[in-house]
Coordinates of C-alpha atoms in Angstrom, one line a residue:
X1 CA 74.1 138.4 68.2
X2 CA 75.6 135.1 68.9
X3 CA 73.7 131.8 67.7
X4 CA 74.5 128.4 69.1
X5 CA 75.3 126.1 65.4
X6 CA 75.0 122.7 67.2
X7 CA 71.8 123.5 69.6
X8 CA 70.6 119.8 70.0
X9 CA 74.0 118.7 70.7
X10 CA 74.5 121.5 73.5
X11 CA 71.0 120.1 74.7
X12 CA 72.2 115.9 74.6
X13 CA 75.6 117.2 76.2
X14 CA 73.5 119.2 79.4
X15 CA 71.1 116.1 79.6
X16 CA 74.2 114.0 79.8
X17 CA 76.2 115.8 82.6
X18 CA 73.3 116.2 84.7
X19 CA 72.7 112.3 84.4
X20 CA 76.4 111.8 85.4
X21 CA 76.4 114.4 88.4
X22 CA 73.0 112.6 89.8
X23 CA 74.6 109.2 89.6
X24 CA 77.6 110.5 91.0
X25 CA 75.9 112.2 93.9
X26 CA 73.8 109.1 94.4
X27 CA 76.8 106.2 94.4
X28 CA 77.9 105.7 97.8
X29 CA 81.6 105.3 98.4
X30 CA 82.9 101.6 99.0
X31 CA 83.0 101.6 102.6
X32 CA 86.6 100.5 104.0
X33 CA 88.1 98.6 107.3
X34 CA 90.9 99.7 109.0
X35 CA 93.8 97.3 110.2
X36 CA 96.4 97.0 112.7
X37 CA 98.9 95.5 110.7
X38 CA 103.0 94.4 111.2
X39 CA 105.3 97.2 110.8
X40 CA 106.1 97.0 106.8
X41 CA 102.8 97.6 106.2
X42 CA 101.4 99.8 109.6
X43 CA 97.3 101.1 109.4
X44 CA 96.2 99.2 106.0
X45 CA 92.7 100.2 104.7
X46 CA 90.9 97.2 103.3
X47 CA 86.9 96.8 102.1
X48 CA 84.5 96.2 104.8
X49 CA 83.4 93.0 103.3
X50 CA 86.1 90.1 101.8
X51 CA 84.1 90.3 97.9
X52 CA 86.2 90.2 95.1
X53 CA 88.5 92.8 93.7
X54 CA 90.0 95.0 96.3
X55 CA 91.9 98.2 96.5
X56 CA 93.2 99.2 100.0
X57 CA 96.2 101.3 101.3
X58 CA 99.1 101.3 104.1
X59 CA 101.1 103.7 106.1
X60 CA 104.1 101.4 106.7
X61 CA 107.4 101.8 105.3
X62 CA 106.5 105.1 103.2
X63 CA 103.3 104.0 102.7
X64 CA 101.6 102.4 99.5
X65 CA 98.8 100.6 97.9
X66 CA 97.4 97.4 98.1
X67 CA 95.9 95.7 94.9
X68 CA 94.4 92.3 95.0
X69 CA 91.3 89.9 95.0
X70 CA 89.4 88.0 97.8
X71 CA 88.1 84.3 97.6
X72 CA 87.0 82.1 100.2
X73 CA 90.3 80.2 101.5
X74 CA 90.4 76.3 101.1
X75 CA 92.6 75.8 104.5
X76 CA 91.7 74.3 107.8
X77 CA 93.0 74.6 111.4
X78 CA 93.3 77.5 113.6
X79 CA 93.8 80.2 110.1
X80 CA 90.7 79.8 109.2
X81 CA 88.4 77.7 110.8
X82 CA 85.3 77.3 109.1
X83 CA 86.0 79.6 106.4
X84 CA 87.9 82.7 106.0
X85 CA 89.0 84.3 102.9
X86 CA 92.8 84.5 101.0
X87 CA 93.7 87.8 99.6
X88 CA 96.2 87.8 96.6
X89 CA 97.8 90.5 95.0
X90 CA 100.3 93.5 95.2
X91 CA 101.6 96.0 97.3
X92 CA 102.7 99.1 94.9
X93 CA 104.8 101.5 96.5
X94 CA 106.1 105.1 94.6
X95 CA 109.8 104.3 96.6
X96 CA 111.0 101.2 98.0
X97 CA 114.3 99.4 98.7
X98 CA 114.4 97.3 96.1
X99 CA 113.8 98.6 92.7
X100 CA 112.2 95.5 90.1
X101 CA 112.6 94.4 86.7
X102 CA 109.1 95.5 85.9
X103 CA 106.6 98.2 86.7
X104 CA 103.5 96.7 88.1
X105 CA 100.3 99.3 88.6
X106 CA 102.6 101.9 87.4
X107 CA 105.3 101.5 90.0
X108 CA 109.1 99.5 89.7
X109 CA 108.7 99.6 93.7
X110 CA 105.6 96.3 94.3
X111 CA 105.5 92.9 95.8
X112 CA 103.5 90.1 96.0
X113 CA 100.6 89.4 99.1
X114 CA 99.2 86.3 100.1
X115 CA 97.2 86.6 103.2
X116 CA 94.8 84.6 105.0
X117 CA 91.8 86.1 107.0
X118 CA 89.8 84.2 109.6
X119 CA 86.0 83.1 109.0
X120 CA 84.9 86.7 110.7
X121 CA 87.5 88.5 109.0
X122 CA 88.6 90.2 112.3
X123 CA 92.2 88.8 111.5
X124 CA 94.7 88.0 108.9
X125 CA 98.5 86.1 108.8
X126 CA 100.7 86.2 105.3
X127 CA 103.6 86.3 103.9
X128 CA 104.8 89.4 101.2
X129 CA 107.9 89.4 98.3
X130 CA 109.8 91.9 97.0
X131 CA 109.0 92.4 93.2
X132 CA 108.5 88.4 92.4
X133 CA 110.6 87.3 94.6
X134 CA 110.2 84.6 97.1
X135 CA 107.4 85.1 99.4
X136 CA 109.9 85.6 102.7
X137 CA 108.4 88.1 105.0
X138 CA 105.5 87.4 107.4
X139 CA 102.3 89.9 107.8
X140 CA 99.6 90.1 110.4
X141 CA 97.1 92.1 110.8
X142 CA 93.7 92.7 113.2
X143 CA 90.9 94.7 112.6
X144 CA 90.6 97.9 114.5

């Protein structure tokens, strides 16, 4: 005959995994966008909506992942007229061309983004680095 020695603890523990699988099962995924984007980066997944912290992905050049933040752009002209939004961060790769000084989200393979969507967020222009390097190479992008 076995007995259970911690029976209100076995109790809190079920209690507290059925909360956690409910929640789970009731969060929806983050929607995400796909892109059109120049070749380095290919098809890049991005959120549906330009809010804050992002986390996308890319196909080009071995593929990767894209870390950054969205906020409104302060530009003018034909970029973003109106509006639009700037999205800073990273692109992280597992393998690259250029190895860096430092690991950034886990990788020595990463670069800086800087890219600008229009007001509808339909289209983006940009530039990328290697590691921290001068921002040299040009990105586009249009929604699919």
């Amino acid at each position: 005959m076995t007995h259970d020695i911690f029976p209100a603890r076995t109790a809190r523990t079920a209690v507290a995994v059925a909360i956690a699988l409910s929640v789970a099962a009731a969060t929806p995924a983050l929607a995400a966008t796909k892109w059109r984007a120049s070749p380095a980066f290919g098809s890049v997944t991005l959120p549906d909506e330009p809010n804050g912290n992002a986390t996308g992905s890319y196909t080009g050049s071995g593929g990767g992942s894209i870390y950054g933040r969205f906020a409104k752009a302060k530009c003018g002209g034909t970029r973003c007229p109106g509006g639009g939004y700037n999205l800073t961060g990273y692109w992280v790769e597992p393998h690259a061309g250029i190895k860096c000084d430092k690991a950034v989200h886990g990788s020595f393979y990463w670069g800086r983004i800087d890219w600008t969507f229009n007001d509808d967020y339909t289209e983006f222009k940009g530039s990328w680095s290697d590691c921290d390097g001068p921002m040299k190479h040009s990105a586009n992008g249009r929604r699919n």
